[in-house]
Amino acid sequence: MPVPILKQGAVLIASIQTALTDTDVLRLQDKLMEQIGRYRSRGIVVDVTALDVMDSFVSRSLRGIAHMTRLRGAETVIVGIQPEVAFAMVQLGTSMEDVHTALDLEEGLALLESLGGEAERRGGS
Amino acid sequence: MPVPILKQGAVLIASIQTALTDTDVLRLQDKLMEQIGRYRSRGIVVDVTALDVMDSFVSRSLRGIAHMTRLRGAETVIVGIQPEVAFAMVQLGTSMEDVHTALDLEEGLALLESLGGEAERRGGS
């Protein structure tokens, strides 16, 4: 099932509803990269609240999305990683170290906003 | 083919039109460093929109240019990294972490402007 992407001002919100196949993940990646260009978005929030399992392919792809987004001049925040998913990720040694994360959508949007302001103050570094 | 460098106010714009040989890249680097001094530029925008491949030498050189520019007291923004180029860079683990990136020329110039303001607020440091 394709992941719906909502446009909210300068932010794209990808809300993952069900477990993703590898194809879904790659399609999400392509769609996000294309829409960043089209809508000149400043940030992406990927909401994984509905995921109760996050395998290594999905988490690697999310990190990939975050890095690509940065190369295109925007920022990504992953929100809603469930406690048991976080537990499993730590056990498996999957890190999201270089990716912004937040508790939920609201916190994620606030984080993006502060990143934007910060980027302007510091110049995006 | 040498890369044309346009001077727009306090900013130099290097617009890469075709795939670059290693010699072209080194020549671009020298020319930018020389012109920063001559025109007392505050920033450089390198537009890579036309590149559909960015090999490790080119991306390393662009990072080098960004670092050198900073040592000369100016800032560099790389703009127009294409989605497929971003994808390949992430796959290959080529990072541009310490370099400013923006979606296109317009965003790049806006970013440089905000960087300039920041530098002035902080006293040019």
PDB file of C-alpha atoms in Angstrom:
ATOM      1  CA  MET A   1       0.000   0.000   0.000  1.00  0.00           C
ATOM      2  CA  PRO A   2       1.456   3.373  -0.950  1.00  0.00           C
ATOM      3  CA  VAL A   3       2.146   5.795   1.889  1.00  0.00           C
ATOM      4  CA  PRO A   4       0.025   8.971   1.786  1.00  0.00           C
ATOM      5  CA  ILE A   5       2.047  12.191   1.744  1.00  0.00           C
ATOM      6  CA  LEU A   6       0.344  15.341   3.010  1.00  0.00           C
ATOM      7  CA  LYS A   7       1.620  18.803   2.257  1.00  0.00           C
ATOM      8  CA  GLN A   8       1.274  21.184   5.188  1.00  0.00           C
ATOM      9  CA  GLY A   9       2.803  24.538   4.365  1.00  0.00           C
ATOM     10  CA  ALA A  10       6.503  24.035   3.769  1.00  0.00           C
ATOM     11  CA  VAL A  11       6.464  20.573   5.340  1.00  0.00           C
ATOM     12  CA  LEU A  12       5.662  17.166   3.848  1.00  0.00           C
ATOM     13  CA  ILE A  13       4.120  14.628   6.208  1.00  0.00           C
ATOM     14  CA  ALA A  14       4.439  10.957   5.263  1.00  0.00           C
ATOM     15  CA  SER A  15       2.158   8.991   7.497  1.00  0.00           C
ATOM     16  CA  ILE A  16       2.951   5.280   7.421  1.00  0.00           C
ATOM     17  CA  GLN A  17      -0.274   3.354   8.115  1.00  0.00           C
ATOM     18  CA  THR A  18       0.652  -0.303   7.788  1.00  0.00           C
ATOM     19  CA  ALA A  19       3.702  -2.508   7.589  1.00  0.00           C
ATOM     20  CA  LEU A  20       5.680  -1.638   4.471  1.00  0.00           C
ATOM     21  CA  THR A  21       7.040  -3.925   1.804  1.00  0.00           C
ATOM     22  CA  ASP A  22      10.466  -3.065   0.442  1.00  0.00           C
ATOM     23  CA  THR A  23       8.828  -1.770  -2.739  1.00  0.00           C
ATOM     24  CA  ASP A  24       6.598   0.565  -0.717  1.00  0.00           C
ATOM     25  CA  VAL A  25       9.658   1.978   1.025  1.00  0.00           C
ATOM     26  CA  LEU A  26      11.487   2.657  -2.229  1.00  0.00           C
ATOM     27  CA  ARG A  27       8.366   4.221  -3.738  1.00  0.00           C
ATOM     28  CA  LEU A  28       7.984   6.454  -0.672  1.00  0.00           C
ATOM     29  CA  GLN A  29      11.600   7.522  -1.063  1.00  0.00           C
ATOM     30  CA  ASP A  30      11.163   8.454  -4.722  1.00  0.00           C
ATOM     31  CA  LYS A  31       7.898  10.265  -4.076  1.00  0.00           C
ATOM     32  CA  LEU A  32       9.367  12.315  -1.225  1.00  0.00           C
ATOM     33  CA  MET A  33      12.421  13.315  -3.268  1.00  0.00           C
ATOM     34  CA  GLU A  34      10.222  14.339  -6.183  1.00  0.00           C
ATOM     35  CA  GLN A  35       7.803  16.351  -4.001  1.00  0.00           C
ATOM     36  CA  ILE A  36      10.590  18.182  -2.166  1.00  0.00           C
ATOM     37  CA  GLY A  37      11.609  19.604  -5.518  1.00  0.00           C
ATOM     38  CA  ARG A  38       8.093  20.322  -6.689  1.00  0.00           C
ATOM     39  CA  TYR A  39       6.836  22.005  -3.511  1.00  0.00           C
ATOM     40  CA  ARG A  40      10.195  23.456  -2.398  1.00  0.00           C
ATOM     41  CA  SER A  41       9.595  21.930   1.025  1.00  0.00           C
ATOM     42  CA  ARG A  42      11.844  22.805   3.935  1.00  0.00           C
ATOM     43  CA  GLY A  43      11.215  19.635   5.869  1.00  0.00           C
ATOM     44  CA  ILE A  44       9.769  16.137   5.984  1.00  0.00           C
ATOM     45  CA  VAL A  45       8.091  14.400   8.899  1.00  0.00           C
ATOM     46  CA  VAL A  46       7.859  10.608   8.607  1.00  0.00           C
ATOM     47  CA  ASP A  47       5.324   9.286  11.069  1.00  0.00           C
ATOM     48  CA  VAL A  48       5.988   5.646  12.018  1.00  0.00           C
ATOM     49  CA  THR A  49       3.517   5.510  14.923  1.00  0.00           C
ATOM     50  CA  ALA A  50       1.601   2.666  13.266  1.00  0.00           C
ATOM     51  CA  LEU A  51       4.667   0.455  12.839  1.00  0.00           C
ATOM     52  CA  ASP A  52       5.119  -2.171  15.539  1.00  0.00           C
ATOM     53  CA  VAL A  53       8.084  -3.685  13.729  1.00  0.00           C
ATOM     54  CA  MET A  54      10.846  -1.824  11.939  1.00  0.00           C
ATOM     55  CA  ASP A  55      13.237  -4.125  10.136  1.00  0.00           C
ATOM     56  CA  SER A  56      16.754  -3.180   9.137  1.00  0.00           C
ATOM     57  CA  PHE A  57      15.743  -2.401   5.556  1.00  0.00           C
ATOM     58  CA  VAL A  58      13.079   0.063   6.646  1.00  0.00           C
ATOM     59  CA  SER A  59      15.310   1.797   9.174  1.00  0.00           C
ATOM     60  CA  ARG A  60      18.187   1.977   6.710  1.00  0.00           C
ATOM     61  CA  SER A  61      15.845   3.413   4.095  1.00  0.00           C
ATOM     62  CA  LEU A  62      14.568   6.030   6.537  1.00  0.00           C
ATOM     63  CA  ARG A  63      18.142   7.074   7.255  1.00  0.00           C
ATOM     64  CA  GLY A  64      18.765   7.163   3.505  1.00  0.00           C
ATOM     65  CA  ILE A  65      15.743   9.419   3.055  1.00  0.00           C
ATOM     66  CA  ALA A  66      17.052  11.723   5.774  1.00  0.00           C
ATOM     67  CA  HIS A  67      20.471  11.994   4.113  1.00  0.00           C
ATOM     68  CA  MET A  68      19.063  12.541   0.637  1.00  0.00           C
ATOM     69  CA  THR A  69      16.700  15.178   1.972  1.00  0.00           C
ATOM     70  CA  ARG A  70      19.655  17.023   3.453  1.00  0.00           C
ATOM     71  CA  LEU A  71      21.444  16.943   0.101  1.00  0.00           C
ATOM     72  CA  ARG A  72      18.342  18.526  -1.395  1.00  0.00           C
ATOM     73  CA  GLY A  73      18.467  21.299   1.206  1.00  0.00           C
ATOM     74  CA  ALA A  74      15.746  20.176   3.620  1.00  0.00           C
ATOM     75  CA  GLU A  75      15.524  18.310   6.949  1.00  0.00           C
ATOM     76  CA  THR A  76      13.798  15.077   7.985  1.00  0.00           C
ATOM     77  CA  VAL A  77      12.343  14.151  11.352  1.00  0.00           C
ATOM     78  CA  ILE A  78      11.205  10.604  12.161  1.00  0.00           C
ATOM     79  CA  VAL A  79       8.363  10.662  14.672  1.00  0.00           C
ATOM     80  CA  GLY A  80       6.420   8.105  16.668  1.00  0.00           C
ATOM     81  CA  ILE A  81       8.957   5.308  17.108  1.00  0.00           C
ATOM     82  CA  GLN A  82       7.117   3.012  19.552  1.00  0.00           C
ATOM     83  CA  PRO A  83       8.785   1.942  22.823  1.00  0.00           C
ATOM     84  CA  GLU A  84       9.021  -1.713  21.758  1.00  0.00           C
ATOM     85  CA  VAL A  85      10.396  -0.723  18.362  1.00  0.00           C
ATOM     86  CA  ALA A  86      12.979   1.502  20.039  1.00  0.00           C
ATOM     87  CA  PHE A  87      13.856  -1.402  22.350  1.00  0.00           C
ATOM     88  CA  ALA A  88      14.294  -3.795  19.429  1.00  0.00           C
ATOM     89  CA  MET A  89      16.372  -1.272  17.496  1.00  0.00           C
ATOM     90  CA  VAL A  90      18.746  -0.800  20.390  1.00  0.00           C
ATOM     91  CA  GLN A  91      19.024  -4.569  20.858  1.00  0.00           C
ATOM     92  CA  LEU A  92      19.809  -5.032  17.180  1.00  0.00           C
ATOM     93  CA  GLY A  93      22.248  -2.153  17.180  1.00  0.00           C
ATOM     94  CA  THR A  94      20.299  -0.219  14.531  1.00  0.00           C
ATOM     95  CA  SER A  95      21.198   3.372  15.063  1.00  0.00           C
ATOM     96  CA  MET A  96      19.412   6.538  13.995  1.00  0.00           C
ATOM     97  CA  GLU A  97      22.158   8.682  15.368  1.00  0.00           C
ATOM     98  CA  ASP A  98      22.472  11.147  12.555  1.00  0.00           C
ATOM     99  CA  VAL A  99      18.716  11.479  12.043  1.00  0.00           C
ATOM    100  CA  HIS A 100      16.366  13.797  13.903  1.00  0.00           C
ATOM    101  CA  THR A 101      13.659  12.012  15.884  1.00  0.00           C
ATOM    102  CA  ALA A 102      10.728  13.283  17.920  1.00  0.00           C
ATOM    103  CA  LEU A 103       7.991  11.823  20.091  1.00  0.00           C
ATOM    104  CA  ASP A 104       5.022  12.572  17.867  1.00  0.00           C
ATOM    105  CA  LEU A 105       3.858  14.636  14.924  1.00  0.00           C
ATOM    106  CA  GLU A 106       3.387  17.767  16.985  1.00  0.00           C
ATOM    107  CA  GLU A 107       6.892  17.603  18.457  1.00  0.00           C
ATOM    108  CA  GLY A 108       8.275  16.780  15.034  1.00  0.00           C
ATOM    109  CA  LEU A 109       6.747  19.875  13.455  1.00  0.00           C
ATOM    110  CA  ALA A 110       8.025  22.002  16.337  1.00  0.00           C
ATOM    111  CA  LEU A 111      11.494  20.515  15.880  1.00  0.00           C
ATOM    112  CA  LEU A 112      11.457  21.272  12.144  1.00  0.00           C
ATOM    113  CA  GLU A 113      10.422  24.810  12.879  1.00  0.00           C
ATOM    114  CA  SER A 114      13.265  25.304  15.335  1.00  0.00           C
ATOM    115  CA  LEU A 115      15.669  23.662  12.868  1.00  0.00           C
ATOM    116  CA  GLY A 116      14.542  26.091  10.202  1.00  0.00           C
ATOM    117  CA  GLY A 117      15.086  29.066  12.474  1.00  0.00           C
ATOM    118  CA  GLU A 118      18.359  27.603  13.653  1.00  0.00           C
ATOM    119  CA  ALA A 119      19.419  26.945  10.071  1.00  0.00           C
ATOM    120  CA  GLU A 120      18.718  30.539   9.237  1.00  0.00           C
ATOM    121  CA  ARG A 121      20.645  31.733  12.226  1.00  0.00           C
ATOM    122  CA  ARG A 122      23.527  29.352  11.686  1.00  0.00           C
ATOM    123  CA  GLY A 123      23.026  29.003   7.978  1.00  0.00           C
ATOM    124  CA  GLY A 124      21.848  25.465   7.566  1.00  0.00           C
ATOM    125  CA  SER A 125      24.899  23.731   8.937  1.00  0.00           C
TER     126      SER A 125
ATOM    127  CA  MET B   1      35.297  22.721 -20.627  1.00  0.00           C
ATOM    128  CA  PRO B   2      35.934  25.432 -18.052  1.00  0.00           C
ATOM    129  CA  VAL B   3      33.078  26.274 -15.693  1.00  0.00           C
ATOM    130  CA  PRO B   4      31.710  29.825 -16.114  1.00  0.00           C
ATOM    131  CA  ILE B   5      31.802  31.895 -12.937  1.00  0.00           C
ATOM    132  CA  LEU B   6      29.375  34.796 -12.675  1.00  0.00           C
ATOM    133  CA  LYS B   7      29.777  37.601 -10.190  1.00  0.00           C
ATOM    134  CA  GLN B   8      26.492  38.760  -8.704  1.00  0.00           C
ATOM    135  CA  GLY B   9      27.068  41.396  -6.076  1.00  0.00           C
ATOM    136  CA  ALA B  10      29.053  39.823  -3.262  1.00  0.00           C
ATOM    137  CA  VAL B  11      28.362  36.305  -4.498  1.00  0.00           C
ATOM    138  CA  LEU B  12      30.149  34.164  -7.071  1.00  0.00           C
ATOM    139  CA  ILE B  13      27.982  31.704  -8.987  1.00  0.00           C
ATOM    140  CA  ALA B  14      29.726  28.741 -10.580  1.00  0.00           C
ATOM    141  CA  SER B  15      27.297  27.054 -12.893  1.00  0.00           C
ATOM    142  CA  ILE B  16      28.450  23.603 -13.914  1.00  0.00           C
ATOM    143  CA  GLN B  17      27.033  22.830 -17.365  1.00  0.00           C
ATOM    144  CA  THR B  18      28.489  19.482 -18.326  1.00  0.00           C
ATOM    145  CA  ALA B  19      30.253  16.550 -16.746  1.00  0.00           C
ATOM    146  CA  LEU B  20      33.623  17.691 -15.406  1.00  0.00           C
ATOM    147  CA  THR B  21      37.010  16.159 -15.921  1.00  0.00           C
ATOM    148  CA  ASP B  22      39.309  16.132 -12.926  1.00  0.00           C
ATOM    149  CA  THR B  23      41.317  18.956 -14.517  1.00  0.00           C
ATOM    150  CA  ASP B  24      38.173  21.076 -14.870  1.00  0.00           C
ATOM    151  CA  VAL B  25      37.414  20.587 -11.189  1.00  0.00           C
ATOM    152  CA  LEU B  26      40.890  21.644 -10.105  1.00  0.00           C
ATOM    153  CA  ARG B  27      40.769  24.648 -12.423  1.00  0.00           C
ATOM    154  CA  LEU B  28      37.369  25.646 -10.999  1.00  0.00           C
ATOM    155  CA  GLN B  29      38.808  25.406  -7.507  1.00  0.00           C
ATOM    156  CA  ASP B  30      41.778  27.644  -8.347  1.00  0.00           C
ATOM    157  CA  LYS B  31      39.614  30.156 -10.163  1.00  0.00           C
ATOM    158  CA  LEU B  32      37.135  30.409  -7.289  1.00  0.00           C
ATOM    159  CA  MET B  33      39.866  30.888  -4.711  1.00  0.00           C
ATOM    160  CA  GLU B  34      41.475  33.569  -6.834  1.00  0.00           C
ATOM    161  CA  GLN B  35      38.196  35.411  -7.490  1.00  0.00           C
ATOM    162  CA  ILE B  36      37.126  35.361  -3.844  1.00  0.00           C
ATOM    163  CA  GLY B  37      40.225  37.367  -3.098  1.00  0.00           C
ATOM    164  CA  ARG B  38      39.889  39.657  -6.087  1.00  0.00           C
ATOM    165  CA  TYR B  39      36.204  40.503  -5.638  1.00  0.00           C
ATOM    166  CA  ARG B  40      36.112  40.174  -1.828  1.00  0.00           C
ATOM    167  CA  SER B  41      33.111  37.860  -2.228  1.00  0.00           C
ATOM    168  CA  ARG B  42      31.076  36.761   0.793  1.00  0.00           C
ATOM    169  CA  GLY B  43      29.783  33.595  -0.732  1.00  0.00           C
ATOM    170  CA  ILE B  44      29.912  31.043  -3.514  1.00  0.00           C
ATOM    171  CA  VAL B  45      27.027  29.123  -5.033  1.00  0.00           C
ATOM    172  CA  VAL B  46      28.012  26.029  -7.006  1.00  0.00           C
ATOM    173  CA  ASP B  47      25.119  24.905  -9.175  1.00  0.00           C
ATOM    174  CA  VAL B  48      25.292  21.198 -10.025  1.00  0.00           C
ATOM    175  CA  THR B  49      21.772  20.937 -11.486  1.00  0.00           C
ATOM    176  CA  ALA B  50      23.164  19.774 -14.833  1.00  0.00           C
ATOM    177  CA  LEU B  51      25.165  16.922 -13.336  1.00  0.00           C
ATOM    178  CA  ASP B  52      23.450  13.557 -13.489  1.00  0.00           C
ATOM    179  CA  VAL B  53      26.492  11.802 -12.071  1.00  0.00           C
ATOM    180  CA  MET B  54      28.724  13.046  -9.289  1.00  0.00           C
ATOM    181  CA  ASP B  55      31.738  10.825  -8.742  1.00  0.00           C
ATOM    182  CA  SER B  56      33.730  10.733  -5.545  1.00  0.00           C
ATOM    183  CA  PHE B  57      36.440  13.023  -6.920  1.00  0.00           C
ATOM    184  CA  VAL B  58      33.943  15.733  -7.809  1.00  0.00           C
ATOM    185  CA  SER B  59      32.090  15.520  -4.504  1.00  0.00           C
ATOM    186  CA  ARG B  60      35.344  15.486  -2.545  1.00  0.00           C
ATOM    187  CA  SER B  61      36.548  18.497  -4.513  1.00  0.00           C
ATOM    188  CA  LEU B  62      33.312  20.371  -3.856  1.00  0.00           C
ATOM    189  CA  ARG B  63      33.735  19.740  -0.151  1.00  0.00           C
ATOM    190  CA  GLY B  64      37.330  20.908  -0.485  1.00  0.00           C
ATOM    191  CA  ILE B  65      36.165  24.102  -2.157  1.00  0.00           C
ATOM    192  CA  ALA B  66      33.666  24.669   0.667  1.00  0.00           C
ATOM    193  CA  HIS B  67      36.357  24.229   3.316  1.00  0.00           C
ATOM    194  CA  MET B  68      38.860  26.450   1.505  1.00  0.00           C
ATOM    195  CA  THR B  69      36.203  29.112   1.015  1.00  0.00           C
ATOM    196  CA  ARG B  70      35.495  29.092   4.739  1.00  0.00           C
ATOM    197  CA  LEU B  71      39.191  29.592   5.452  1.00  0.00           C
ATOM    198  CA  ARG B  72      39.078  32.606   3.155  1.00  0.00           C
ATOM    199  CA  GLY B  73      36.165  34.019   5.166  1.00  0.00           C
ATOM    200  CA  ALA B  74      33.277  33.190   2.852  1.00  0.00           C
ATOM    201  CA  GLU B  75      30.624  30.483   2.614  1.00  0.00           C
ATOM    202  CA  THR B  76      29.779  27.942  -0.080  1.00  0.00           C
ATOM    203  CA  VAL B  77      26.380  26.497  -0.901  1.00  0.00           C
ATOM    204  CA  ILE B  78      26.003  23.550  -3.267  1.00  0.00           C
ATOM    205  CA  VAL B  79      22.657  23.723  -5.061  1.00  0.00           C
ATOM    206  CA  GLY B  80      20.673  21.516  -7.399  1.00  0.00           C
ATOM    207  CA  ILE B  81      21.801  18.042  -6.387  1.00  0.00           C
ATOM    208  CA  GLN B  82      19.403  15.867  -8.396  1.00  0.00           C
ATOM    209  CA  PRO B  83      17.314  13.200  -6.620  1.00  0.00           C
ATOM    210  CA  GLU B  84      19.127  10.344  -8.382  1.00  0.00           C
ATOM    211  CA  VAL B  85      22.501  11.889  -7.592  1.00  0.00           C
ATOM    212  CA  ALA B  86      21.471  12.243  -3.937  1.00  0.00           C
ATOM    213  CA  PHE B  87      20.375   8.607  -3.994  1.00  0.00           C
ATOM    214  CA  ALA B  88      23.694   7.446  -5.425  1.00  0.00           C
ATOM    215  CA  MET B  89      25.666   9.548  -2.960  1.00  0.00           C
ATOM    216  CA  VAL B  90      23.812   8.061  -0.013  1.00  0.00           C
ATOM    217  CA  GLN B  91      24.301   4.540  -1.394  1.00  0.00           C
ATOM    218  CA  LEU B  92      28.028   5.161  -1.802  1.00  0.00           C
ATOM    219  CA  GLY B  93      28.286   6.758   1.613  1.00  0.00           C
ATOM    220  CA  THR B  94      29.515  10.071   0.178  1.00  0.00           C
ATOM    221  CA  SER B  95      28.525  12.673   2.684  1.00  0.00           C
ATOM    222  CA  MET B  96      28.190  16.422   2.379  1.00  0.00           C
ATOM    223  CA  GLU B  97      27.506  16.825   6.047  1.00  0.00           C
ATOM    224  CA  ASP B  98      29.669  19.833   6.710  1.00  0.00           C
ATOM    225  CA  VAL B  99      28.655  21.621   3.514  1.00  0.00           C
ATOM    226  CA  HIS B 100      25.597  23.825   3.010  1.00  0.00           C
ATOM    227  CA  THR B 101      23.165  22.496   0.435  1.00  0.00           C
ATOM    228  CA  ALA B 102      20.016  23.991  -1.047  1.00  0.00           C
ATOM    229  CA  LEU B 103      17.390  22.985  -3.558  1.00  0.00           C
ATOM    230  CA  ASP B 104      18.193  25.477  -6.288  1.00  0.00           C
ATOM    231  CA  LEU B 105      19.968  28.728  -7.079  1.00  0.00           C
ATOM    232  CA  GLU B 106      17.232  30.861  -5.569  1.00  0.00           C
ATOM    233  CA  GLU B 107      17.222  28.969  -2.258  1.00  0.00           C
ATOM    234  CA  GLY B 108      21.011  28.957  -2.272  1.00  0.00           C
ATOM    235  CA  LEU B 109      21.216  32.725  -2.591  1.00  0.00           C
ATOM    236  CA  ALA B 110      18.614  33.118   0.178  1.00  0.00           C
ATOM    237  CA  LEU B 111      20.644  30.787   2.392  1.00  0.00           C
ATOM    238  CA  LEU B 112      23.841  32.753   1.743  1.00  0.00           C
ATOM    239  CA  GLU B 113      22.027  35.941   2.614  1.00  0.00           C
ATOM    240  CA  SER B 114      20.831  34.522   5.928  1.00  0.00           C
ATOM    241  CA  LEU B 115      24.353  33.207   6.577  1.00  0.00           C
ATOM    242  CA  GLY B 116      25.755  36.663   5.919  1.00  0.00           C
ATOM    243  CA  GLY B 117      23.296  38.224   8.350  1.00  0.00           C
ATOM    244  CA  GLU B 118      24.284  35.682  10.965  1.00  0.00           C
ATOM    245  CA  ALA B 119      27.980  36.353  10.458  1.00  0.00           C
ATOM    246  CA  GLU B 120      27.328  40.061  10.883  1.00  0.00           C
ATOM    247  CA  ARG B 121      25.294  39.505  14.045  1.00  0.00           C
ATOM    248  CA  ARG B 122      28.006  37.336  15.498  1.00  0.00           C
ATOM    249  CA  GLY B 123      30.658  39.778  14.407  1.00  0.00           C
ATOM    250  CA  GLY B 124      31.855  38.097  11.265  1.00  0.00           C
ATOM    251  CA  SER B 125      33.204  35.025  13.032  1.00  0.00           C
TER     252      SER B 125
END
